[in-house]
Short mmCIF file of C-alpha atoms in Angstrom, two decimals:
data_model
loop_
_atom_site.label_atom_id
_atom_site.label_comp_id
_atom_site.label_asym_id
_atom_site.label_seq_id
_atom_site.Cartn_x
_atom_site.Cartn_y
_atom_site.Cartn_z
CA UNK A 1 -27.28 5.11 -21.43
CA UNK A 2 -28.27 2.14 -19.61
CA UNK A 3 -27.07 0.80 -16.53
CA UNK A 4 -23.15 -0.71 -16.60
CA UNK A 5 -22.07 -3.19 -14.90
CA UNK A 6 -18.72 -5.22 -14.27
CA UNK A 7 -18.15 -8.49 -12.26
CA UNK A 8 -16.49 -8.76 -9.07
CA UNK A 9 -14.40 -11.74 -8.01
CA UNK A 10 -12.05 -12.50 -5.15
CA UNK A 11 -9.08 -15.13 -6.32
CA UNK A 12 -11.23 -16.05 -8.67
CA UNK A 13 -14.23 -16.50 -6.43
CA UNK A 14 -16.81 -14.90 -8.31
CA UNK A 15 -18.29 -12.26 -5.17
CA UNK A 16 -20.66 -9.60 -6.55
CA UNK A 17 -21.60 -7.33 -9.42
CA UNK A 18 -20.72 -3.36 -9.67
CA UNK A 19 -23.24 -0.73 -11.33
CA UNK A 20 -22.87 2.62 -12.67
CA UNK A 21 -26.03 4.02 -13.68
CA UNK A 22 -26.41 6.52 -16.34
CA UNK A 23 -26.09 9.44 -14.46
CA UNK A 24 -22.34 8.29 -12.89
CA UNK A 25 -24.12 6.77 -9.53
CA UNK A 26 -22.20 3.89 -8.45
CA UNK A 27 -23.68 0.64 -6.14
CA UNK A 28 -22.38 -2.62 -5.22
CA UNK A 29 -23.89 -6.13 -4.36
CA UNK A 30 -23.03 -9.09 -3.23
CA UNK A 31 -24.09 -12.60 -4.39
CA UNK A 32 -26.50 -14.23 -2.77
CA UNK A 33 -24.63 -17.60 -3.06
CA UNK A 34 -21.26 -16.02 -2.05
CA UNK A 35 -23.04 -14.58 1.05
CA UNK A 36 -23.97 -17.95 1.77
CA UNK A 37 -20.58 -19.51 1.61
CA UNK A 38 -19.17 -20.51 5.05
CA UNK A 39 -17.30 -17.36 6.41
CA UNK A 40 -17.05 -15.26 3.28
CA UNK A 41 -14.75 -12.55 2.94
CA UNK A 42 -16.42 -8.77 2.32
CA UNK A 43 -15.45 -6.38 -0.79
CA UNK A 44 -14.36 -3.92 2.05
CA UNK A 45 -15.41 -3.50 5.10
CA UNK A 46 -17.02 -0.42 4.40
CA UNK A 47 -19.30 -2.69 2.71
CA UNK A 48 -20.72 -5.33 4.99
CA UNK A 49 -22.21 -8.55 3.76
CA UNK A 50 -25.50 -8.53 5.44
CA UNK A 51 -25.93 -5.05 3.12
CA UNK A 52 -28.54 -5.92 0.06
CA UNK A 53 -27.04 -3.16 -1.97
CA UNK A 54 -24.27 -0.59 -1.16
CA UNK A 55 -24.20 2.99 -2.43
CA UNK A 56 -22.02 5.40 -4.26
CA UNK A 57 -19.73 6.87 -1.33
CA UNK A 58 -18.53 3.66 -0.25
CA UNK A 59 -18.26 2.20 -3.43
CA UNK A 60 -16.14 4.91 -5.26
CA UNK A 61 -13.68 5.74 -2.21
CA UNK A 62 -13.30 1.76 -2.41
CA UNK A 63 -12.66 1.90 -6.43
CA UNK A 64 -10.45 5.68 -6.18
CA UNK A 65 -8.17 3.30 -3.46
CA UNK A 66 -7.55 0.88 -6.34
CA UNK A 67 -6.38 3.39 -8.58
CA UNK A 68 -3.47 5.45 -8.82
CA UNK A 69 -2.72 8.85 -7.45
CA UNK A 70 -1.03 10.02 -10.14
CA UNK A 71 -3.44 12.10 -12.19
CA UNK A 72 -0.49 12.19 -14.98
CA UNK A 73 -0.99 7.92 -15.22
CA UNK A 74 -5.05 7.90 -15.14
CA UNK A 75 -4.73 10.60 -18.13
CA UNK A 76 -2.60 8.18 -20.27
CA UNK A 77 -5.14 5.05 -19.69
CA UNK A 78 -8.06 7.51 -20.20
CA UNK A 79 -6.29 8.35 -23.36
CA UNK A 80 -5.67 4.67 -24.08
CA UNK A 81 -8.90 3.08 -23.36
CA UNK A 82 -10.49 6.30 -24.59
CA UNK A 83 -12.56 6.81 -21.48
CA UNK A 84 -12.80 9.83 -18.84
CA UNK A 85 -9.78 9.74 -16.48
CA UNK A 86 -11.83 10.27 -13.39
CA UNK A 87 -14.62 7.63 -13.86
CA UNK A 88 -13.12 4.63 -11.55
CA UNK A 89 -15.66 2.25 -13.10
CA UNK A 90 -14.29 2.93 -16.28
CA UNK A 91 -10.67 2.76 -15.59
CA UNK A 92 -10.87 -0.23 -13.84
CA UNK A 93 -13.12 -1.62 -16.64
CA UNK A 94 -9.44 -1.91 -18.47
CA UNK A 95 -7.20 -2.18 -15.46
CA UNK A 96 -8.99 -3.99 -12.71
CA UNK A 97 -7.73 -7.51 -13.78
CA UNK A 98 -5.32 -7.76 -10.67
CA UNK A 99 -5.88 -4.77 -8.12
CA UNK A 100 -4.61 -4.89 -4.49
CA UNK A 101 -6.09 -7.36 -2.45
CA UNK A 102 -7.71 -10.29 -3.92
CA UNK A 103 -9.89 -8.25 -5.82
CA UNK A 104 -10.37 -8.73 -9.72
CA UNK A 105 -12.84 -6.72 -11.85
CA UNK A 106 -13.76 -8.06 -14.94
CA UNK A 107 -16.29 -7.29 -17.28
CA UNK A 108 -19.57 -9.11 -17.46
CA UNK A 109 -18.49 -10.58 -21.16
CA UNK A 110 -15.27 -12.46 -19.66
CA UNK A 111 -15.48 -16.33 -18.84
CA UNK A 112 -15.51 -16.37 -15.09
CA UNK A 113 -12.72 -19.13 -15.61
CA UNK A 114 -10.47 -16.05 -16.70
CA UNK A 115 -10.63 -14.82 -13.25
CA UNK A 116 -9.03 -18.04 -12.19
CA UNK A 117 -7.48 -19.60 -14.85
CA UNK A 118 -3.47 -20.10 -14.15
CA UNK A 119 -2.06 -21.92 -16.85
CA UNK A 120 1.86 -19.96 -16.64
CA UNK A 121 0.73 -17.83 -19.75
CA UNK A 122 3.45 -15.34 -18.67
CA UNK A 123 5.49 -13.59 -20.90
CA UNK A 124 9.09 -13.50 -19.85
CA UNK A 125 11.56 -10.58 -19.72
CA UNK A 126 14.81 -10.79 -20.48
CA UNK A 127 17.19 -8.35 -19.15
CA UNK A 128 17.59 -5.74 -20.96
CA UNK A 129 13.81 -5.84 -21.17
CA UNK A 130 13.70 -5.17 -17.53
CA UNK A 131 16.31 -2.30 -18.01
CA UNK A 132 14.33 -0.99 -20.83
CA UNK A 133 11.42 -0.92 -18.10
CA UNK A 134 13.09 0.38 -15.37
CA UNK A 135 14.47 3.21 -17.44
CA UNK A 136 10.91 3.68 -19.05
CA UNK A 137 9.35 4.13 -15.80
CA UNK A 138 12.19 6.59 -14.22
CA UNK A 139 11.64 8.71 -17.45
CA UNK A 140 7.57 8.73 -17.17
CA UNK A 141 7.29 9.88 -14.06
CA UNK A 142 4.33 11.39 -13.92
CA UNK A 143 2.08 8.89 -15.70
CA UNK A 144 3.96 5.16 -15.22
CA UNK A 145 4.41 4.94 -18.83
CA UNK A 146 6.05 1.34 -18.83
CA UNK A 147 6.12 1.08 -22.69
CA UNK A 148 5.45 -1.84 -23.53
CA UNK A 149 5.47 -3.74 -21.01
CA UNK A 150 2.28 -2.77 -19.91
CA UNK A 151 -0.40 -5.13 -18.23
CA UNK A 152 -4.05 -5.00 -16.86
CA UNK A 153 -3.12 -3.97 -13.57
CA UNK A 154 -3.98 -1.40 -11.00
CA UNK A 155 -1.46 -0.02 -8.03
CA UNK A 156 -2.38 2.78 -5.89
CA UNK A 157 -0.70 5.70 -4.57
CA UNK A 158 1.67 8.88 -5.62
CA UNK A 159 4.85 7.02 -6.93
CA UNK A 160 5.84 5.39 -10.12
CA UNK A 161 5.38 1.74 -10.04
CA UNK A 162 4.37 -1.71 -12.09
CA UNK A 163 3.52 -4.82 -11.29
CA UNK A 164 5.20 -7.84 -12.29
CA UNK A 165 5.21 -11.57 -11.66
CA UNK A 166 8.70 -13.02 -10.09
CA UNK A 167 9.66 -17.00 -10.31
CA UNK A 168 10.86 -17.52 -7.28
CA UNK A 169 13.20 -20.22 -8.20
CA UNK A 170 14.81 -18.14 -11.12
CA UNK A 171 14.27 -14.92 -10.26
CA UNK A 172 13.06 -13.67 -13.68
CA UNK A 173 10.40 -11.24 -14.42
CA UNK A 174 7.23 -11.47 -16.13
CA UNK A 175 4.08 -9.85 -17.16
CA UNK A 176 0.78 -12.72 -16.24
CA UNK A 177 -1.20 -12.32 -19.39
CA UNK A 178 -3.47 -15.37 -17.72
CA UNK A 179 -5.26 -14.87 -14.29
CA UNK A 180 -1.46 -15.45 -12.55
CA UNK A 181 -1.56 -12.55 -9.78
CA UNK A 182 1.59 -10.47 -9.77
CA UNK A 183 3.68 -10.95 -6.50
CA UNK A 184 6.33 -8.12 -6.88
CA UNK A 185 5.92 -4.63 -7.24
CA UNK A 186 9.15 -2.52 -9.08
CA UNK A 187 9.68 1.25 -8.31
CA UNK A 188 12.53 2.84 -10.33
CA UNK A 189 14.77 6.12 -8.51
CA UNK A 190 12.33 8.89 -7.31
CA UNK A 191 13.02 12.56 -9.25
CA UNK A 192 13.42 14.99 -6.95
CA UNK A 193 14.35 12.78 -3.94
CA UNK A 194 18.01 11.36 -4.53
CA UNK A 195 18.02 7.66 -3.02
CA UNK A 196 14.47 7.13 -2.53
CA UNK A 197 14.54 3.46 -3.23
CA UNK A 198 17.61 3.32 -1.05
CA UNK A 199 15.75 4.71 1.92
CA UNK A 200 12.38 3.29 1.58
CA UNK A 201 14.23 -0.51 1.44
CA UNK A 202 16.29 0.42 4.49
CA UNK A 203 13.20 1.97 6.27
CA UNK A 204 11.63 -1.45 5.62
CA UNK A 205 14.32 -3.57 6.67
CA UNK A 206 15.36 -1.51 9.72
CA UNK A 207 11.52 -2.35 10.89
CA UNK A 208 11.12 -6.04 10.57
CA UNK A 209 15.03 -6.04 12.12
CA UNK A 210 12.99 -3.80 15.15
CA UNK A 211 10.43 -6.87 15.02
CA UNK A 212 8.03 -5.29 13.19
CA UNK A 213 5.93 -6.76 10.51
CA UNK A 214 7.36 -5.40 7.10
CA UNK A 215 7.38 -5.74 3.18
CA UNK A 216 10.21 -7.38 2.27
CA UNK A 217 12.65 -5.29 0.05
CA UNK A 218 15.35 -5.62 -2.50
CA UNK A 219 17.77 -2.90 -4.23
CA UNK A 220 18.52 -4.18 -7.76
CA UNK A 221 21.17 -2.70 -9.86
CA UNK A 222 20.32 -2.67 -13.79
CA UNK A 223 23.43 -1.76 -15.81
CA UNK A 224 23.12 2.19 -14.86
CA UNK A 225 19.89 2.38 -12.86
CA UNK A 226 18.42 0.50 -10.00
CA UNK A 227 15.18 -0.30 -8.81
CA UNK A 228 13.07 -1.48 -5.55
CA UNK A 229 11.55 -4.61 -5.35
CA UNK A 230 9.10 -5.26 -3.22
CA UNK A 231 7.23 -8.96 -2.50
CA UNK A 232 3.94 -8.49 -2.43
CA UNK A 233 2.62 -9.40 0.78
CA UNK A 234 -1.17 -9.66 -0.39
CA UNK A 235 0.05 -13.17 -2.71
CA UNK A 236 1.24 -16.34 -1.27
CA UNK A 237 2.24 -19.90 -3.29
CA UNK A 238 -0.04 -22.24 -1.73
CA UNK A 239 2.38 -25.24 -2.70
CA UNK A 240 0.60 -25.70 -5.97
CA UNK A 241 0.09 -22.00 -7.02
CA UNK A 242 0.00 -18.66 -6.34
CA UNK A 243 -2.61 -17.05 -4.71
CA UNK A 244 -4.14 -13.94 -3.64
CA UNK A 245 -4.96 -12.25 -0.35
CA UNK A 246 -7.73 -9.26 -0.06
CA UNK A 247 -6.35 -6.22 2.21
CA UNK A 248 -7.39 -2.69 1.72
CA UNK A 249 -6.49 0.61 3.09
CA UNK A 250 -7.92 2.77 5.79
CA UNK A 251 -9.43 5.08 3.64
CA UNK A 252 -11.67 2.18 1.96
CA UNK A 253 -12.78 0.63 4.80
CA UNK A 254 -13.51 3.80 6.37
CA UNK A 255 -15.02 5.41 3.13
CA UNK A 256 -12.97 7.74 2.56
CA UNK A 257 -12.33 9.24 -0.48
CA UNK A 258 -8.37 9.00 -1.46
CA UNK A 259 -8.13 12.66 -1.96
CA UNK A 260 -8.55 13.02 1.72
CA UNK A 261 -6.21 10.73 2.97
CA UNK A 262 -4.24 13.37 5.29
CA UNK A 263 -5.79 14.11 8.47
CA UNK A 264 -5.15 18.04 7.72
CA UNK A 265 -7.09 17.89 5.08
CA UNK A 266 -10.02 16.11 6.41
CA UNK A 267 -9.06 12.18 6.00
CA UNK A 268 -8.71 9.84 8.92
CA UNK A 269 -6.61 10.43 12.10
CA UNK A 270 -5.80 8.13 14.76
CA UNK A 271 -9.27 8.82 16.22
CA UNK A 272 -10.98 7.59 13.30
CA UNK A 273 -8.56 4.12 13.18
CA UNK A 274 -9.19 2.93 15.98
CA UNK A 275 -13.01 3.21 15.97
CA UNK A 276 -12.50 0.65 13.11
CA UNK A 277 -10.03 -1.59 14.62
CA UNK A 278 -12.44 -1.80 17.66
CA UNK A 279 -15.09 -2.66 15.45
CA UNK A 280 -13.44 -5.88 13.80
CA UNK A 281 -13.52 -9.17 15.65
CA UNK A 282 -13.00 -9.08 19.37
CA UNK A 283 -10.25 -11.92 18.98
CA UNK A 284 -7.93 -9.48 16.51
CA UNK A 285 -8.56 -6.24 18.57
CA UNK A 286 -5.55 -7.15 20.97
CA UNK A 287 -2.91 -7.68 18.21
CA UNK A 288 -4.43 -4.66 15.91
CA UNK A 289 -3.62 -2.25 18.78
CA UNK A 290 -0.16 -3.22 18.68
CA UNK A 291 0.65 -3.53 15.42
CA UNK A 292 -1.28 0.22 14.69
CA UNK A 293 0.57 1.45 17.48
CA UNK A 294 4.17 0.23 16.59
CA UNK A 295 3.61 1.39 13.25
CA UNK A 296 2.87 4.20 14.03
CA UNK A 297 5.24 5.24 16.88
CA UNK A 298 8.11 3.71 13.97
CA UNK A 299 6.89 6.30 11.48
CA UNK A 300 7.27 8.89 13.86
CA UNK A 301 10.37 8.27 14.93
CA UNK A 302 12.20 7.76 11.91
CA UNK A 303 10.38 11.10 10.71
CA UNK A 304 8.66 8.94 8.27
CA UNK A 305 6.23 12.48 7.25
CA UNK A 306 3.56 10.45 4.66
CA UNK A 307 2.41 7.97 6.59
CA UNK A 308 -1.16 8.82 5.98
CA UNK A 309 -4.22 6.46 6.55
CA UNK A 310 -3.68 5.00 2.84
CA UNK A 311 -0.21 3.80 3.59
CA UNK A 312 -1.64 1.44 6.43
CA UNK A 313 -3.76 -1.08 5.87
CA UNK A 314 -5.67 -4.07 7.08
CA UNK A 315 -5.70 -7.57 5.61
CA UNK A 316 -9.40 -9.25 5.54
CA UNK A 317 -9.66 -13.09 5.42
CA UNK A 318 -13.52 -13.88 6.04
CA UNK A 319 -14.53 -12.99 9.48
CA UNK A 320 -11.21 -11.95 10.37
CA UNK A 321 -8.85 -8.51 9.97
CA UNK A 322 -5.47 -7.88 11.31
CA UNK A 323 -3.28 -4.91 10.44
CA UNK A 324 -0.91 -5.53 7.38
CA UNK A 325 2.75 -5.20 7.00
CA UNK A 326 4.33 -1.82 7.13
CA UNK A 327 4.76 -0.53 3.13
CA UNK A 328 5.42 2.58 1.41
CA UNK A 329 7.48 3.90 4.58
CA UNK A 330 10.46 6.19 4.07
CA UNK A 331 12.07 8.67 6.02
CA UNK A 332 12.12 12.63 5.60
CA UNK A 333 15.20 13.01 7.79
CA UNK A 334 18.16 12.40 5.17
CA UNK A 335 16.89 15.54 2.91
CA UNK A 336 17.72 18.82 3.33
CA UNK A 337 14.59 20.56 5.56
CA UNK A 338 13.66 24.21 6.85
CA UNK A 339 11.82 22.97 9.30
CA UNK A 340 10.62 19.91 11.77
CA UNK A 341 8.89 17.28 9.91
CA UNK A 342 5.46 17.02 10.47
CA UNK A 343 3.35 13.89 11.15
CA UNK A 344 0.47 12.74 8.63
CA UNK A 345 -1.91 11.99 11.73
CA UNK A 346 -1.44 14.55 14.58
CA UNK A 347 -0.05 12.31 17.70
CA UNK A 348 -1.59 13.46 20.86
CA UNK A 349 -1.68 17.18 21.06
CA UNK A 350 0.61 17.17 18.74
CA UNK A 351 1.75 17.33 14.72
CA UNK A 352 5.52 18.35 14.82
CA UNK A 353 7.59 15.01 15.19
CA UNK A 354 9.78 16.39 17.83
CA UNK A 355 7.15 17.90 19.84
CA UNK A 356 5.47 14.15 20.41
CA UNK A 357 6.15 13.79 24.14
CA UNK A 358 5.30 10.71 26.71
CA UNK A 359 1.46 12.33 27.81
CA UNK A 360 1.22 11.91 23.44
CA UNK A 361 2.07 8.33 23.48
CA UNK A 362 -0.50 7.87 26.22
CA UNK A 363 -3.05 9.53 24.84
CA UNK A 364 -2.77 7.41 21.28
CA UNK A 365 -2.19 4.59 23.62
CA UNK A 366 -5.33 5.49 25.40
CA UNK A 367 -7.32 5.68 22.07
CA UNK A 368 -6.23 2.33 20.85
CA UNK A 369 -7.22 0.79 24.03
CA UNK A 370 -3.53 0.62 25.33
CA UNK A 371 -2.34 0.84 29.20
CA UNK A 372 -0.02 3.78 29.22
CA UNK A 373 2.95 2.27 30.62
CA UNK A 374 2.82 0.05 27.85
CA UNK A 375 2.36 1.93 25.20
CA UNK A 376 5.20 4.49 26.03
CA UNK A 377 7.13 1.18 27.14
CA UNK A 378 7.09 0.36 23.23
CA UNK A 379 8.35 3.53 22.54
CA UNK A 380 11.12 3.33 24.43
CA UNK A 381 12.04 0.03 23.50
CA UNK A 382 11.79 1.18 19.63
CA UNK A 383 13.86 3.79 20.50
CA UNK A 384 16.32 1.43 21.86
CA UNK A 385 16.40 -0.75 18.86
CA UNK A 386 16.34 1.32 15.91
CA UNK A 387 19.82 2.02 16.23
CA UNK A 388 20.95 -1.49 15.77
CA UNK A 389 18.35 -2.13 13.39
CA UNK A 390 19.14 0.35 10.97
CA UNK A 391 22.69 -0.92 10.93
CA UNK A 392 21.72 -4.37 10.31
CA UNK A 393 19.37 -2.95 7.61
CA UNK A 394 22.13 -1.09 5.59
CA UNK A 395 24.51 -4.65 5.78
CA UNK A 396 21.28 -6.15 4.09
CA UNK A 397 22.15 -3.80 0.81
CA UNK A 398 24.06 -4.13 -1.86
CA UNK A 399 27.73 -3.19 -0.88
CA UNK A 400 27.75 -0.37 -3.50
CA UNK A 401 25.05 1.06 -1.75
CA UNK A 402 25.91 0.79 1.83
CA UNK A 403 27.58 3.98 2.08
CA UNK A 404 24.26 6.15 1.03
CA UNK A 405 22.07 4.13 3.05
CA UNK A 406 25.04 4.99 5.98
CA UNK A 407 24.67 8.21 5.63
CA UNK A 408 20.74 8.20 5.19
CA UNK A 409 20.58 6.17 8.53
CA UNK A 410 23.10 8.70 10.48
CA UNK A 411 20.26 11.33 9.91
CA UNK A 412 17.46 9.13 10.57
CA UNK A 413 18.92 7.66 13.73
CA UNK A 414 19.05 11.50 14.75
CA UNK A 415 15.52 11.95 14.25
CA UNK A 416 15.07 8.40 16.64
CA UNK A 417 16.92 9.88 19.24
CA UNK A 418 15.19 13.86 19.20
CA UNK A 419 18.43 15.60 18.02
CA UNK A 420 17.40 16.32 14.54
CA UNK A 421 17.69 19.54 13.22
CA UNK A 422 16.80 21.16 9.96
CA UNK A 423 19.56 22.41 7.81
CA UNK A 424 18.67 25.14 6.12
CA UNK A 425 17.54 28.22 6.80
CA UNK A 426 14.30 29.86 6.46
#
């Protein structure tokens, strides 16, 4: 078989090709002329632009990130596309059209203009169309089965999700079938975790009301289901149309294959984070700290237990890279426990929750280049405020959800203030 390849463009800026070679190996390049462009943005920054060629470990943990956790979702498009489920380049030969980030992989036959061409070809849901695919997607959990209503998308991680384009204006949902990126992102109820869209939308909200930056959230009821929406904070509407903006997680730009994404089993700590963030510009390293830090004193506190180093990422616009919004965060706290909830990245000396004291604060401080007074001054104050916060954040909800999310945040808010305790026995 000969050697593969598939284009690479950012918004539509063609950027580089990808190669799989007939024995699997995978390798990246950039374009000479984008490398040339004034203050070009990289793929990842696990792949540098002053590189001639990158290899297959950077590559693939960069193209696993794209792609979904859920080995239940890449069967079905293996099955679909009739391709092997755990061949990225393949996958994302059918799927890569709009990724996370600004990325778009297309295949060496498309018109570069498809990357970029935004004419509104956008088919429209009506809805009970959006019921249907609500109700589609809570009954497929395990591979995102969203009927047909499917589109040539990618979205990473464990949980059941699509993407979908929202007009601002009307608030209806569509499916781009053009190179209009998708700017919302719709998870239905989580089996197995009553409320889960409840919590992770007052998680959210309760941390931008802390001052925090934050994906912005929305509960929406659909006749007898409901679903989270969340804006996509990698698009923007540039006053003429929408655009997108390249972020990855830490695992890419640290290499890191997505199957190692907890610290215990091998994936990036703290440690490893901030080795990265003090590699980026010297002008960013200031407001990285403290946005790292926050985030991750927040997740702590709230008992927020999967806050591994794919569910914080940084956003990369040429030179530049700043920590993105918080996403994906939800609290442990609210569901019955036998024991203290344990941290994704071990804080300090420590990986219970409860155990994190001030010398742990200081010594993450410490890492990320932090005085100690000030970071365990944040602390504090976050302890302060998520009280309040989380009270403005359940107002923020529908009112037929307000009293979950009340008694969600009463358990939280215990787990903020240390006097959490599991509730059933061993």
């Amino acid at each position: 078989m000969a050697v593969r390849t598939l284009r690479v463009y950012l918004d539509g800026i063609p950027v580089g090709t990808l190669s799989q070679s007939s024995q699997g190996a995978l390798s990246f390049g950039y374009d000479s002329d984008y490398v040339a462009q004034p203050d070009p943005t990289p793929l990842s920054l696990s792949m540098p632009l002053l590189a001639d060629r990158h290899r297959d470990k950077a590559v693939r943990a960069y193209l696993e990130g794209l792609l979904p956790d859920s080995e239940g979702t890449r069967q079905r498009w293996a099955r679909e596309y009739n391709v092997s489920p755990n061949n990225p380049f393949a996958l994302l030969t059918h799927v890569g059209r709009d990724a996370a980030g600004a990325v778009q992989i297309l295949s060496p036959e498309c018109d570069s203009a498809d990357a970029n061409d935004r004419t509104g070809d956008i088919e429209w849901l009506s809805g009970p169309d959006l019921v249907v695919l609500a109700q589609d997607l809570a009954t497929h959990q395990t591979d995102w089965d969203p009927g047909r209503f499917g589109g040539r998308w990618s979205l990473a991680g464990a949980q059941p999700k699509i993407a979908l384009f929202r007009d601002p204006e009307s608030g209806q949902f569509g499916i781009p079938r053009d190179a209009t990126p998708t700017n919302v992102i719709v998870k239905p109820a989580l089996a197995g975790y009553a409320g889960h869209h409840i919590n992770e939308a007052l998680c959210l909200r309760a941390a931008s009301e802390a001052g925090l930056l934050a994906a912005r959230t929305e509960v929406l009821e659909l006749a007898e289901t409901e679903v989270l929406i969340l804006a996509r904070y990698d698009r923007f509407h540039d006053g003429a149309e929408w655009r997108r903006v390249h972020q990855e997680d830490m695992c890419q730009a640290l290499s890191v294959h997505p199957a190692l994404k907890y610290q215990s089993d091998g994936g990036p700590g703290i440690g490893e984070v901030a080795d990265l963030l003090n590699r980026l510009p010297v002008e960013d390293r200031a407001v990285n700290a403290e946005r790292f830090f926050k985030a991750v004193a927040f997740n702590v506190l709230i008992g927020g237990t999967d806050a591994h180093a794919k569910n914080y990422s940084v956003v990369l616009i040429g030179s530049r890279a700043q920590v993105a919004p918080l996403y994906d965060v939800a609290s442990a706290a609210p569901y019955d426990q036998r024991e203290r909830l344990q941290s994704s990245m071990k804080i300090g000396d420590h990986w219970k929750m409860l155990d994190v004291n001030t010398s742990d604060w200081t010594k993450v401080g410490r890492r990320l280049g932090i005085p100690a007074d000030q970071a365990v001054a944040w602390v504090d104050e976050l302890r302060e405020e998520l009280p309040g916060a989380f009270e403005r954040g359940i107002r923020a909800l529908p009112e037929s959800l307000q009293p979950e999310a009340k008694r969600m945040a009463e358990r939280i808010v215990e787990h903020v203030a240390g006097k959490w305790k599991p509730n059933l026995t061993r």
